[in-house]
Tab-separated table of C-alpha atoms in Angstrom:
chain	number	residue	atom	x	y	z
A	3	MET	CA	-4.868	34.291	-7.473
A	4	THR	CA	-5.787	31.912	-4.821
A	5	ASP	CA	-9.160	31.197	-3.324
A	6	GLN	CA	-8.419	30.794	0.371
A	7	SER	CA	-11.954	29.590	1.254
A	8	LEU	CA	-11.502	26.710	-1.119
A	9	ALA	CA	-8.027	26.116	0.332
A	10	GLN	CA	-9.515	25.928	3.870
A	11	ALA	CA	-12.159	23.579	2.558
A	12	SER	CA	-9.424	21.421	1.216
A	13	ASP	CA	-7.598	21.396	4.572
A	14	ILE	CA	-10.812	20.273	6.457
A	15	ALA	CA	-11.284	17.518	3.842
A	16	VAL	CA	-7.801	16.224	4.679
A	17	TRP	CA	-8.580	16.175	8.368
A	18	VAL	CA	-11.790	14.226	7.684
A	19	THR	CA	-9.855	11.788	5.586
A	20	MET	CA	-7.506	11.188	8.437
A	21	VAL	CA	-10.329	10.469	10.875
A	22	LEU	CA	-12.008	8.104	8.506
A	23	LEU	CA	-8.760	6.352	7.894
A	24	THR	CA	-8.218	5.909	11.643
A	25	VAL	CA	-11.717	4.175	11.837
A	26	ALA	CA	-10.935	2.053	8.838
A	27	MET	CA	-7.504	1.052	10.165
A	28	LEU	CA	-9.143	-0.150	13.497
A	29	ALA	CA	-11.758	-2.060	11.567
A	30	PHE	CA	-9.232	-3.782	9.435
A	31	ALA	CA	-7.145	-4.661	12.571
A	32	ALA	CA	-10.118	-6.272	14.101
A	33	HIS	CA	-10.744	-8.271	10.964
A	34	LEU	CA	-7.065	-9.545	11.031
A	35	ALA	CA	-7.346	-10.405	14.660
A	36	ILE	CA	-10.578	-12.302	14.168
A	37	THR	CA	-9.375	-14.119	11.053
A	38	GLY	CA	-5.995	-15.003	12.533
A	39	SER	CA	-7.332	-16.334	15.701
A	40	ARG	CA	-9.881	-18.396	13.878
A	41	ARG	CA	-7.212	-19.814	11.669
A	42	ASP	CA	-5.017	-20.606	14.709
A	43	ALA	CA	-7.953	-22.595	16.177
A	44	GLU	CA	-8.357	-24.533	12.908
A	45	ALA	CA	-4.676	-25.296	12.903
A	46	ARG	CA	-4.817	-26.582	16.434
A	47	ALA	CA	-7.773	-28.663	15.706
A	48	ALA	CA	-6.023	-30.187	12.543
A	49	SER	CA	-2.996	-31.016	14.657
A	50	GLU	CA	-5.203	-32.721	17.194
A	51	GLY	CA	-6.812	-34.772	14.479
A	52	ILE	CA	-10.194	-33.135	14.714
A	53	PRO	CA	-11.884	-32.671	11.305
A	54	ARG	CA	-12.758	-29.219	10.064
A	55	ALA	CA	-16.435	-28.364	9.436
A	56	GLY	CA	-17.347	-28.921	5.830
A	57	SER	CA	-14.462	-31.282	5.076
A	58	GLY	CA	-16.335	-33.997	3.175
A	59	GLY	CA	-19.171	-34.283	5.683
A	60	THR	CA	-16.904	-35.959	8.296
A	61	VAL	CA	-18.056	-33.555	11.060
A	62	ASP	CA	-21.671	-33.949	10.110
A	63	SER	CA	-21.502	-37.740	10.164
A	64	THR	CA	-19.748	-37.700	13.631
A	65	LEU	CA	-22.412	-35.320	14.957
A	66	ALA	CA	-25.044	-37.757	13.680
A	67	GLN	CA	-23.413	-40.518	15.615
A	68	VAL	CA	-23.318	-38.371	18.749
A	69	ARG	CA	-26.965	-37.636	18.439
A	70	ASP	CA	-27.858	-41.246	17.756
A	71	GLY	CA	-25.762	-42.476	20.639
A	72	ALA	CA	-23.546	-44.642	18.185
A	73	PRO	CA	-20.572	-46.455	19.844
A	74	GLY	CA	-17.275	-44.662	19.615
A	75	ALA	CA	-18.845	-41.305	19.119
A	76	GLY	CA	-18.588	-39.844	22.443
A	77	ASP	CA	-20.232	-42.699	24.508
A	78	PRO	CA	-18.553	-42.767	27.751
A	79	GLY	CA	-18.677	-46.494	27.717
A	80	SER	CA	-17.635	-47.133	24.183
A	81	GLY	CA	-13.888	-46.237	24.517
A	82	GLY	CA	-14.334	-43.165	22.556
A	83	SER	CA	-13.273	-41.045	25.383
A	84	GLY	CA	-15.666	-38.228	24.480
A	85	SER	CA	-14.049	-37.485	21.096
A	86	GLY	CA	-17.532	-37.187	19.361
A	87	VAL	CA	-18.521	-34.693	22.067
A	88	ALA	CA	-15.277	-32.831	21.572
A	89	VAL	CA	-16.042	-32.638	17.783
A	90	LEU	CA	-19.512	-31.490	18.531
A	91	ASP	CA	-18.346	-28.700	20.912
A	92	ARG	CA	-15.664	-27.646	18.491
A	93	ALA	CA	-18.071	-27.476	15.514
A	94	GLU	CA	-20.745	-25.572	17.539
A	95	SER	CA	-18.308	-23.151	18.845
A	96	SER	CA	-16.242	-22.513	15.604
A	97	PRO	CA	-18.471	-20.737	13.039
A	98	PRO	CA	-16.751	-19.538	9.896
A	99	PRO	CA	-14.734	-16.352	10.543
A	100	THR	CA	-16.690	-13.151	10.116
A	101	ARG	CA	-15.772	-10.604	7.350
A	102	ARG	CA	-17.902	-7.904	9.049
A	103	TRP	CA	-15.138	-5.760	10.320
A	104	GLY	CA	-13.193	-6.075	7.127
A	105	VAL	CA	-16.103	-4.965	5.051
A	106	ILE	CA	-16.779	-2.039	7.303
A	107	GLY	CA	-13.012	-1.065	7.013
A	108	LEU	CA	-13.448	-1.206	3.216
A	109	GLN	CA	-16.552	0.927	3.226
A	110	VAL	CA	-14.944	3.514	5.420
A	111	THR	CA	-11.827	3.432	3.247
A	112	TRP	CA	-14.040	4.310	0.321
A	113	LEU	CA	-15.424	7.255	2.229
A	114	ALA	CA	-11.836	8.341	3.011
A	115	THR	CA	-10.893	7.948	-0.596
A	116	PHE	CA	-13.855	10.235	-1.757
A	117	ALA	CA	-12.855	12.781	0.991
A	118	LEU	CA	-9.249	12.948	-0.205
A	119	MET	CA	-10.222	13.207	-3.850
A	120	ALA	CA	-12.383	16.155	-2.773
A	121	ALA	CA	-9.390	17.628	-0.816
A	122	VAL	CA	-7.205	17.284	-3.946
A	123	ALA	CA	-9.835	18.828	-6.215
A	124	LEU	CA	-10.517	21.766	-3.894
A	125	ARG	CA	-6.833	22.405	-3.583
A	126	GLY	CA	-6.492	22.492	-7.420
A	127	LEU	CA	-9.502	24.849	-7.683
A	128	ALA	CA	-8.120	27.106	-4.925
A	129	VAL	CA	-4.879	27.584	-6.887
A	130	GLU	CA	-6.253	27.297	-10.400
A	131	ARG	CA	-3.487	24.830	-11.454
A	132	ALA	CA	-2.555	21.230	-11.023
A	133	PRO	CA	-2.212	20.509	-7.236
A	134	LEU	CA	1.262	19.163	-7.689
A	135	GLY	CA	3.581	22.248	-6.982
A	136	ASN	CA	5.045	21.326	-3.708
A	137	MET	CA	5.701	18.413	-1.364
A	138	TYR	CA	2.419	18.851	0.526
A	139	GLU	CA	0.393	18.547	-2.707
A	140	PHE	CA	2.436	15.786	-3.953
A	141	ALA	CA	1.791	13.794	-0.712
A	142	LEU	CA	-1.956	14.354	-1.037
A	143	VAL	CA	-2.132	13.144	-4.603
A	144	ALA	CA	0.320	10.188	-3.872
A	145	ALA	CA	-1.990	9.190	-0.882
A	146	MET	CA	-5.085	9.612	-2.997
A	147	PHE	CA	-3.770	7.353	-5.737
A	148	THR	CA	-2.842	4.728	-3.071
A	149	LEU	CA	-6.377	4.675	-1.718
A	150	ILE	CA	-7.862	4.534	-5.164
A	151	VAL	CA	-5.660	1.550	-6.316
A	152	PHE	CA	-6.418	-0.310	-3.085
A	153	SER	CA	-10.144	0.430	-3.242
A	154	LEU	CA	-10.507	-0.579	-6.876
A	155	TRP	CA	-8.370	-3.624	-6.429
A	156	SER	CA	-10.607	-4.701	-3.559
A	157	LEU	CA	-13.632	-4.689	-5.831
A	158	ARG	CA	-11.986	-7.483	-7.995
A	159	ARG	CA	-10.189	-9.460	-5.325
A	160	ASP	CA	-10.507	-10.061	-1.638
A	161	ARG	CA	-7.919	-7.715	-0.223
A	162	LEU	CA	-9.403	-7.190	3.223
A	163	TRP	CA	-6.278	-8.624	4.842
A	164	LEU	CA	-4.119	-5.912	3.181
A	165	GLY	CA	-6.402	-3.012	4.375
A	166	LEU	CA	-4.619	-2.302	7.676
A	167	PHE	CA	-1.201	-2.235	5.905
A	168	VAL	CA	-2.466	0.292	3.284
A	169	THR	CA	-4.466	2.711	5.479
A	170	LEU	CA	-1.658	2.882	8.129
A	171	PRO	CA	1.071	4.265	5.862
A	172	VAL	CA	-1.436	6.499	3.939
A	173	LEU	CA	-2.448	7.946	7.368
A	174	LEU	CA	1.258	8.426	8.384
A	175	ILE	CA	1.921	10.216	4.906
A	176	LEU	CA	-1.005	12.574	5.526
A	177	GLY	CA	0.085	13.340	9.022
A	178	LEU	CA	3.556	14.187	7.817
A	179	ALA	CA	2.057	16.369	5.099
A	180	LYS	CA	-0.052	18.368	7.635
A	181	ILE	CA	2.628	18.630	10.238
A	182	SER	CA	5.846	18.974	8.389
A	183	TRP	CA	5.220	19.617	4.749
A	184	TYR	CA	2.202	21.829	4.822
A	185	THR	CA	2.330	24.828	2.405
A	186	GLU	CA	-0.208	27.604	2.060
A	187	ALA	CA	-2.042	27.686	-1.286
A	188	SER	CA	-0.154	29.839	-3.619
A	189	ASP	CA	0.629	30.531	-7.390
A	190	LEU	CA	2.796	28.050	-9.219
A	191	MET	CA	6.432	28.790	-9.647
A	192	PRO	CA	7.103	29.924	-13.263
A	193	SER	CA	9.481	27.117	-14.099
A	194	LEU	CA	6.746	24.615	-13.254
A	195	ASN	CA	4.131	26.327	-15.412
A	196	SER	CA	3.982	23.540	-18.055
A	197	ILE	CA	1.828	20.823	-19.370
A	198	TRP	CA	4.544	18.461	-18.289
A	199	LEU	CA	3.598	19.120	-14.629
A	200	TRP	CA	0.427	17.143	-15.222
A	201	ILE	CA	2.240	14.481	-17.230
A	202	HIS	CA	5.408	13.828	-15.339
A	203	VAL	CA	4.364	14.479	-11.825
A	204	SER	CA	0.980	12.767	-12.065
A	205	VAL	CA	2.690	9.595	-13.324
A	206	ALA	CA	5.232	9.935	-10.702
A	207	THR	CA	2.777	10.084	-7.892
A	208	LEU	CA	0.866	7.043	-9.301
A	209	SER	CA	4.166	5.221	-9.521
A	210	VAL	CA	4.902	6.068	-5.812
A	211	ALA	CA	1.471	4.888	-4.909
A	212	LEU	CA	1.960	1.449	-6.546
A	213	PHE	CA	5.490	1.165	-5.070
A	214	THR	CA	4.088	2.013	-1.643
A	215	ILE	CA	1.641	-0.971	-1.890
A	216	GLY	CA	4.388	-3.111	-3.387
A	217	ALA	CA	6.644	-2.390	-0.459
A	218	VAL	CA	3.925	-3.293	1.974
A	219	LEU	CA	3.448	-6.495	0.206
A	220	ALA	CA	7.124	-7.197	0.119
A	221	LEU	CA	7.477	-6.759	3.847
A	222	LEU	CA	4.386	-8.935	4.537
A	223	TYR	CA	5.917	-11.657	2.289
A	224	LEU	CA	9.237	-11.486	4.128
A	225	ALA	CA	7.585	-11.665	7.469
A	226	LYS	CA	5.399	-14.586	6.727
A	227	ASP	CA	8.190	-16.471	4.858
A	228	ARG	CA	10.405	-15.997	8.006
A	229	ALA	CA	7.607	-17.149	10.445
A	230	GLN	CA	6.774	-20.148	8.179
A	231	ALA	CA	10.541	-21.172	8.142
A	232	LYS	CA	10.329	-21.172	11.901
A	233	GLY	CA	6.968	-22.746	12.091
A	234	GLU	CA	5.505	-19.878	13.916
A	235	VAL	CA	2.762	-18.739	11.513
A	236	THR	CA	0.199	-17.401	14.091
A	237	GLY	CA	-1.841	-14.462	14.866
A	238	TRP	CA	-2.231	-11.813	12.136
A	239	LEU	CA	0.335	-13.600	10.032
A	240	ALA	CA	-2.188	-16.662	9.809
A	241	ALA	CA	-4.717	-14.299	8.295
A	242	LEU	CA	-2.516	-13.536	5.326
A	243	PRO	CA	-2.466	-15.392	1.991
A	244	SER	CA	0.048	-18.130	1.461
A	245	VAL	CA	3.683	-17.272	1.060
A	246	PRO	CA	3.911	-18.051	-2.682
A	247	SER	CA	0.682	-15.922	-3.318
A	248	LEU	CA	2.095	-12.900	-1.405
A	249	GLU	CA	5.297	-13.160	-3.427
A	250	ARG	CA	3.359	-13.389	-6.695
A	251	ILE	CA	1.218	-10.346	-5.897
A	252	THR	CA	4.313	-8.403	-4.896
A	253	TYR	CA	6.019	-9.166	-8.073
A	254	GLY	CA	2.864	-8.317	-10.131
A	255	ILE	CA	2.447	-4.903	-8.692
A	256	HIS	CA	6.048	-4.024	-9.252
A	257	ILE	CA	5.712	-5.197	-12.996
A	258	ILE	CA	2.992	-2.387	-13.271
A	259	ALA	CA	4.801	0.307	-11.309
A	260	PHE	CA	8.263	-0.090	-13.016
A	261	PRO	CA	7.239	0.898	-16.588
A	262	LEU	CA	5.465	3.949	-14.990
A	263	TRP	CA	8.612	4.970	-13.166
A	264	THR	CA	10.497	4.571	-16.392
A	265	PHE	CA	8.089	7.013	-18.102
A	266	THR	CA	8.526	9.372	-15.318
A	267	LEU	CA	12.307	9.328	-15.754
A	268	ILE	CA	12.125	9.854	-19.501
A	269	ALA	CA	9.386	12.521	-19.164
A	270	GLY	CA	11.415	14.368	-16.688
A	271	ALA	CA	14.361	14.450	-19.034
A	272	ILE	CA	12.217	15.919	-21.889
A	273	TRP	CA	10.762	18.579	-19.546
A	274	ALA	CA	14.183	19.446	-18.366
A	275	GLU	CA	15.376	20.066	-22.004
A	276	GLN	CA	12.460	22.311	-22.569
A	277	ALA	CA	12.781	24.224	-19.253
A	278	TRP	CA	16.621	24.335	-18.962
A	279	GLY	CA	18.018	23.457	-22.351
A	280	ARG	CA	19.535	20.116	-21.278
A	281	TYR	CA	18.127	16.581	-20.746
A	282	TRP	CA	20.336	15.578	-17.903
A	283	GLY	CA	22.440	17.804	-15.527
A	284	TRP	CA	23.267	15.420	-12.614
A	285	ASP	CA	20.882	17.364	-10.378
A	286	PRO	CA	20.380	15.565	-7.022
A	287	LYS	CA	16.728	14.842	-7.843
A	288	GLU	CA	17.599	13.568	-11.294
A	289	VAL	CA	20.277	11.241	-9.817
A	290	TRP	CA	18.078	9.820	-7.207
A	291	THR	CA	15.292	9.212	-9.671
A	292	PHE	CA	17.740	7.120	-11.710
A	293	VAL	CA	18.968	5.349	-8.553
A	294	ILE	CA	15.477	4.274	-7.843
A	295	TRP	CA	14.939	3.049	-11.379
A	296	VAL	CA	18.282	1.029	-11.162
A	297	VAL	CA	17.266	-0.532	-7.915
A	298	TYR	CA	13.870	-1.709	-9.078
A	299	ALA	CA	15.427	-2.897	-12.347
A	300	ALA	CA	17.874	-4.953	-10.297
A	301	TYR	CA	14.940	-6.473	-8.275
A	302	LEU	CA	13.051	-7.374	-11.468
A	303	HIS	CA	16.162	-8.865	-12.890
A	304	ALA	CA	17.058	-10.746	-9.792
A	305	ARG	CA	13.457	-12.050	-9.496
A	306	ALA	CA	13.940	-13.749	-12.950
A	307	THR	CA	17.550	-14.990	-12.321
A	308	ALA	CA	18.110	-18.439	-11.181
A	309	GLY	CA	21.026	-17.557	-9.059
A	310	TRP	CA	19.050	-15.442	-6.794
A	311	THR	CA	16.459	-16.574	-4.192
A	312	VAL	CA	13.098	-14.943	-4.163
A	313	ARG	CA	13.655	-13.800	-0.652
A	314	LYS	CA	16.831	-12.022	-1.514
A	315	ALA	CA	15.450	-10.492	-4.653
A	316	THR	CA	12.416	-9.129	-2.457
A	317	TRP	CA	14.785	-7.375	-0.254
A	318	LEU	CA	15.891	-5.268	-3.361
A	319	ALA	CA	12.223	-4.196	-3.757
A	320	VAL	CA	12.229	-2.923	-0.125
A	321	ALA	CA	15.564	-1.165	-0.845
A	322	GLY	CA	13.894	0.551	-3.784
A	323	PHE	CA	11.294	2.004	-1.591
A	324	VAL	CA	13.829	3.255	0.900
A	325	CYS	CA	15.322	5.049	-1.977
A	326	ILE	CA	11.933	6.596	-2.746
A	327	MET	CA	11.653	7.846	0.870
A	328	ILE	CA	15.091	9.313	0.690
A	329	ASN	CA	14.288	11.000	-2.560
A	330	TYR	CA	11.193	12.686	-1.233
A	331	GLY	CA	12.022	12.865	2.394
A	332	VAL	CA	15.713	13.910	2.281
A	333	VAL	CA	16.729	15.096	-1.200
A	334	ASN	CA	13.685	17.507	-1.413
A	335	LEU	CA	14.424	19.068	1.928
A	336	PHE	CA	18.175	19.158	2.153
A	337	PHE	CA	19.755	19.119	-1.293
A	338	VAL	CA	19.825	22.295	-3.222
A	339	GLY	CA	19.255	21.959	-7.015
A	340	TRP	CA	17.081	22.662	-10.004
A	341	HIS	CA	14.366	20.658	-8.447
A	342	SER	CA	14.120	22.479	-5.113
A	343	TYR	CA	10.300	22.827	-5.101
A	344	SER	CA	9.431	21.341	-1.741
A	345	GLY	CA	7.853	24.650	-0.618
A	346	VAL	CA	8.704	23.829	3.016
């Protein structure tokens, strides 16, 4: 039995989440734009030999010279050519970049996270089972885990620069879920009625959430590394952490996600033996789950191998996420097998 009123409440909560994510995305975009433009200005000032505010008191001492009328500090007759005045103007017009919009984006993201958690809980209550029985529900839970990971991570580290690149794909996933993958609340298929649905699919959704953030970080690293090689780190790229820092974060999140995906593969085999009497049957879903595991294993191996550059290894991480998208966006919809549970 399903409770349609709870299912409708879940649908409304998803729409509320999408509205909140749109607001958060715009706030994070403003944060990136402001931070990037400020760092561009600082880079130009450094290239012109103008000291930054707070760099050992140099600016403060120069401002004191300007106020006191000291020679060489902007006195037109001292040969300083107004450099002190230029420093004064730059210092007064260049306050530290504001974090206001980023903080607003994070606060709204927390609201969106709670709204999506409510949507998942209401869906589960409506169908009286784990809300993991079809592509629509899988997308909701994966999006929820992505927001939870980012929001909790932001409590320990400054990740405001990452907000735009998390809220945007989550918004796209929820849009696809509502437009293309939506399934009415219904009872679970008999073959899915197992405790392994909670174990296997929950870990799979958490893994996908981590891989999603990892793919975003990998692409940001590749973009900034390419721009830095060309000497064109400007705009929003300037607001990102350094290239080595981005690469370390990318590697770190994949180190966490890969064992979870390994468990997903093993748990799926155990469930298959209980449900169908065999651990492995070369079903399309099983094959692609293993392909994903191989690609990410290759990334981690290449990352630790001297013969590979970090940039080439990172492209393997991107390829792994492409395989995830094929697995859930193509195999689920167009391949017939034991795992044909999309519900679409």
